[in-house]
Amino acid sequence: MGHLIACAYDMICIDLTRYGFSETFFPLRTAPTTNPKDRIMYVGCLAKSKHFVKVYLKMGCPIPPTSPEWEFHHTEASDTWPDHFVDTMHDFERLNNIEKESNAEKSRLEPPINLAGNSSFDVLI
């Protein structure tokens, strides 16, 4: 869906999800405008309802990496879109790595689930 929005509106579409599948979609066929940072639309995915909502974030906030499909299908005219956002993409990756490390540490501290004993999981076995 991000490619459709990016190409139809000639804007950058940033698809935000909760579990690490966020991507940035640049227009496939057009060159960047003089100020591409003004041409960003953030879209959030609501997983349970499978709906998308427009999200409003501050200018210059970290953005996820470029969609791999964009790398394969963009034209030469649109080559320089990601160049304007390298710093914010690095910020996103840095914050994402911090969160992954924090989650890994939390999971190491949690005791494992015992499925062999008398518990509410007996029904599942």
mmCIF file of C-alpha atoms in Angstrom:
data_model
loop_
_atom_site.group_PDB
_atom_site.id
_atom_site.type_symbol
_atom_site.label_atom_id
_atom_site.label_comp_id
_atom_site.label_asym_id
_atom_site.label_seq_id
_atom_site.Cartn_x
_atom_site.Cartn_y
_atom_site.Cartn_z
ATOM 1 C CA MET A 1 0.000 0.000 0.000
ATOM 2 C CA GLY A 2 2.918 2.356 0.675
ATOM 3 C CA HIS A 3 4.010 2.270 -2.957
ATOM 4 C CA LEU A 4 0.514 3.220 -4.092
ATOM 5 C CA ILE A 5 0.347 6.240 -1.796
ATOM 6 C CA ALA A 6 3.897 7.348 -2.645
ATOM 7 C CA CYS A 7 3.322 7.153 -6.399
ATOM 8 C CA ALA A 8 -0.259 8.460 -6.496
ATOM 9 C CA TYR A 9 0.426 11.525 -4.348
ATOM 10 C CA ASP A 10 4.128 11.948 -5.247
ATOM 11 C CA MET A 11 4.905 11.871 -1.526
ATOM 12 C CA ILE A 12 6.975 9.777 0.811
ATOM 13 C CA CYS A 13 4.803 7.238 2.595
ATOM 14 C CA ILE A 14 6.063 5.920 5.898
ATOM 15 C CA ASP A 15 4.231 2.789 6.985
ATOM 16 C CA LEU A 16 4.458 2.366 10.760
ATOM 17 C CA THR A 17 3.713 -0.954 12.428
ATOM 18 C CA ARG A 18 4.180 -2.128 15.965
ATOM 19 C CA TYR A 19 6.358 -5.182 15.461
ATOM 20 C CA GLY A 20 9.307 -4.038 13.370
ATOM 21 C CA PHE A 21 7.944 -4.160 9.837
ATOM 22 C CA SER A 22 7.891 -0.396 9.366
ATOM 23 C CA GLU A 23 9.154 0.829 5.993
ATOM 24 C CA THR A 24 9.660 4.026 4.045
ATOM 25 C CA PHE A 25 8.238 4.196 0.526
ATOM 26 C CA PHE A 26 9.545 6.821 -1.890
ATOM 27 C CA PRO A 27 7.924 7.662 -5.239
ATOM 28 C CA LEU A 28 9.169 5.207 -7.864
ATOM 29 C CA ARG A 29 9.357 7.458 -10.922
ATOM 30 C CA THR A 30 9.802 11.096 -9.915
ATOM 31 C CA ALA A 31 12.776 13.103 -8.699
ATOM 32 C CA PRO A 32 12.668 14.637 -5.226
ATOM 33 C CA THR A 33 11.238 18.111 -4.819
ATOM 34 C CA THR A 34 13.339 21.020 -3.574
ATOM 35 C CA ASN A 35 12.308 20.245 0.005
ATOM 36 C CA PRO A 36 11.379 16.536 0.188
ATOM 37 C CA LYS A 37 11.004 16.641 3.974
ATOM 38 C CA ASP A 38 7.748 18.573 3.448
ATOM 39 C CA ARG A 39 6.320 15.710 1.372
ATOM 40 C CA ILE A 40 5.937 12.978 4.007
ATOM 41 C CA MET A 41 2.779 11.083 4.948
ATOM 42 C CA TYR A 42 2.864 8.777 7.976
ATOM 43 C CA VAL A 43 0.448 5.861 7.982
ATOM 44 C CA GLY A 44 -0.086 3.589 10.982
ATOM 45 C CA CYS A 45 -1.318 0.029 10.690
ATOM 46 C CA LEU A 46 -3.851 -1.142 13.282
ATOM 47 C CA ALA A 47 -3.130 -4.870 13.294
ATOM 48 C CA LYS A 48 -6.284 -6.239 14.922
ATOM 49 C CA SER A 49 -8.711 -4.308 12.757
ATOM 50 C CA LYS A 50 -6.479 -4.325 9.631
ATOM 51 C CA HIS A 51 -7.121 -0.624 9.115
ATOM 52 C CA PHE A 52 -4.704 2.196 8.400
ATOM 53 C CA VAL A 53 -4.768 5.641 9.984
ATOM 54 C CA LYS A 54 -2.899 8.826 9.205
ATOM 55 C CA VAL A 55 -0.336 9.605 11.903
ATOM 56 C CA TYR A 56 1.087 13.044 12.688
ATOM 57 C CA LEU A 57 4.708 13.127 13.842
ATOM 58 C CA LYS A 58 7.171 15.948 14.386
ATOM 59 C CA MET A 59 9.361 17.134 11.532
ATOM 60 C CA GLY A 60 12.747 15.403 11.542
ATOM 61 C CA CYS A 61 11.672 12.407 13.612
ATOM 62 C CA PRO A 62 13.457 9.076 12.951
ATOM 63 C CA ILE A 63 12.058 7.115 10.010
ATOM 64 C CA PRO A 64 12.348 3.419 9.139
ATOM 65 C CA PRO A 65 14.592 2.088 6.368
ATOM 66 C CA THR A 66 13.662 2.169 2.709
ATOM 67 C CA SER A 67 11.426 -0.605 1.432
ATOM 68 C CA PRO A 68 13.499 -3.309 -0.302
ATOM 69 C CA GLU A 69 10.999 -3.339 -3.183
ATOM 70 C CA TRP A 70 11.728 0.337 -3.857
ATOM 71 C CA GLU A 71 15.410 -0.546 -4.328
ATOM 72 C CA PHE A 72 14.470 -2.979 -7.110
ATOM 73 C CA HIS A 73 11.738 -1.019 -8.903
ATOM 74 C CA HIS A 74 12.601 2.695 -8.771
ATOM 75 C CA THR A 75 13.735 4.615 -11.833
ATOM 76 C CA GLU A 76 16.930 6.589 -12.231
ATOM 77 C CA ALA A 77 15.033 9.856 -11.764
ATOM 78 C CA SER A 78 14.058 8.885 -8.215
ATOM 79 C CA ASP A 79 17.521 7.648 -7.160
ATOM 80 C CA THR A 80 18.251 10.515 -4.767
ATOM 81 C CA TRP A 81 15.110 10.373 -2.581
ATOM 82 C CA PRO A 82 16.761 8.373 0.259
ATOM 83 C CA ASP A 83 19.832 10.633 0.311
ATOM 84 C CA HIS A 84 17.827 13.325 2.105
ATOM 85 C CA PHE A 85 16.879 10.974 4.952
ATOM 86 C CA VAL A 86 20.039 8.996 5.734
ATOM 87 C CA ASP A 87 20.508 10.636 9.146
ATOM 88 C CA THR A 88 16.915 10.054 10.286
ATOM 89 C CA MET A 89 17.034 6.435 9.087
ATOM 90 C CA HIS A 90 20.214 5.866 11.112
ATOM 91 C CA ASP A 91 18.481 7.351 14.155
ATOM 92 C CA PHE A 92 15.569 4.947 13.659
ATOM 93 C CA GLU A 93 17.910 1.935 13.446
ATOM 94 C CA ARG A 94 19.808 3.063 16.560
ATOM 95 C CA LEU A 95 16.573 3.425 18.564
ATOM 96 C CA ASN A 96 15.261 0.127 17.207
ATOM 97 C CA ASN A 97 18.441 -1.667 18.331
ATOM 98 C CA ILE A 98 18.150 -0.151 21.809
ATOM 99 C CA GLU A 99 14.568 -1.426 22.058
ATOM 100 C CA LYS A 100 15.565 -4.913 20.850
ATOM 101 C CA GLU A 101 18.332 -5.114 23.458
ATOM 102 C CA SER A 102 15.950 -3.938 26.174
ATOM 103 C CA ASN A 103 13.355 -6.542 25.186
ATOM 104 C CA ALA A 104 15.992 -9.279 25.083
ATOM 105 C CA GLU A 105 17.122 -8.334 28.591
ATOM 106 C CA LYS A 106 13.521 -8.381 29.872
ATOM 107 C CA SER A 107 12.920 -11.827 28.374
ATOM 108 C CA ARG A 108 16.092 -13.206 30.013
ATOM 109 C CA LEU A 109 14.771 -12.108 33.410
ATOM 110 C CA GLU A 110 11.382 -13.802 32.969
ATOM 111 C CA PRO A 111 11.124 -17.407 34.166
ATOM 112 C CA PRO A 112 10.286 -19.974 31.483
ATOM 113 C CA ILE A 113 6.742 -21.296 31.257
ATOM 114 C CA ASN A 114 6.376 -24.760 32.762
ATOM 115 C CA LEU A 115 3.977 -26.695 30.545
ATOM 116 C CA ALA A 116 4.488 -30.020 32.346
ATOM 117 C CA GLY A 117 2.991 -29.101 35.712
ATOM 118 C CA ASN A 118 -0.541 -28.477 36.900
ATOM 119 C CA SER A 119 -1.475 -25.237 35.308
ATOM 120 C CA SER A 120 -4.025 -23.681 33.049
ATOM 121 C CA PHE A 121 -1.981 -24.968 30.096
ATOM 122 C CA ASP A 122 -3.010 -28.581 30.847
ATOM 123 C CA VAL A 123 -6.083 -28.034 28.727
ATOM 124 C CA LEU A 124 -3.903 -27.346 25.698
ATOM 125 C CA ILE A 125 -1.769 -30.493 26.038
#
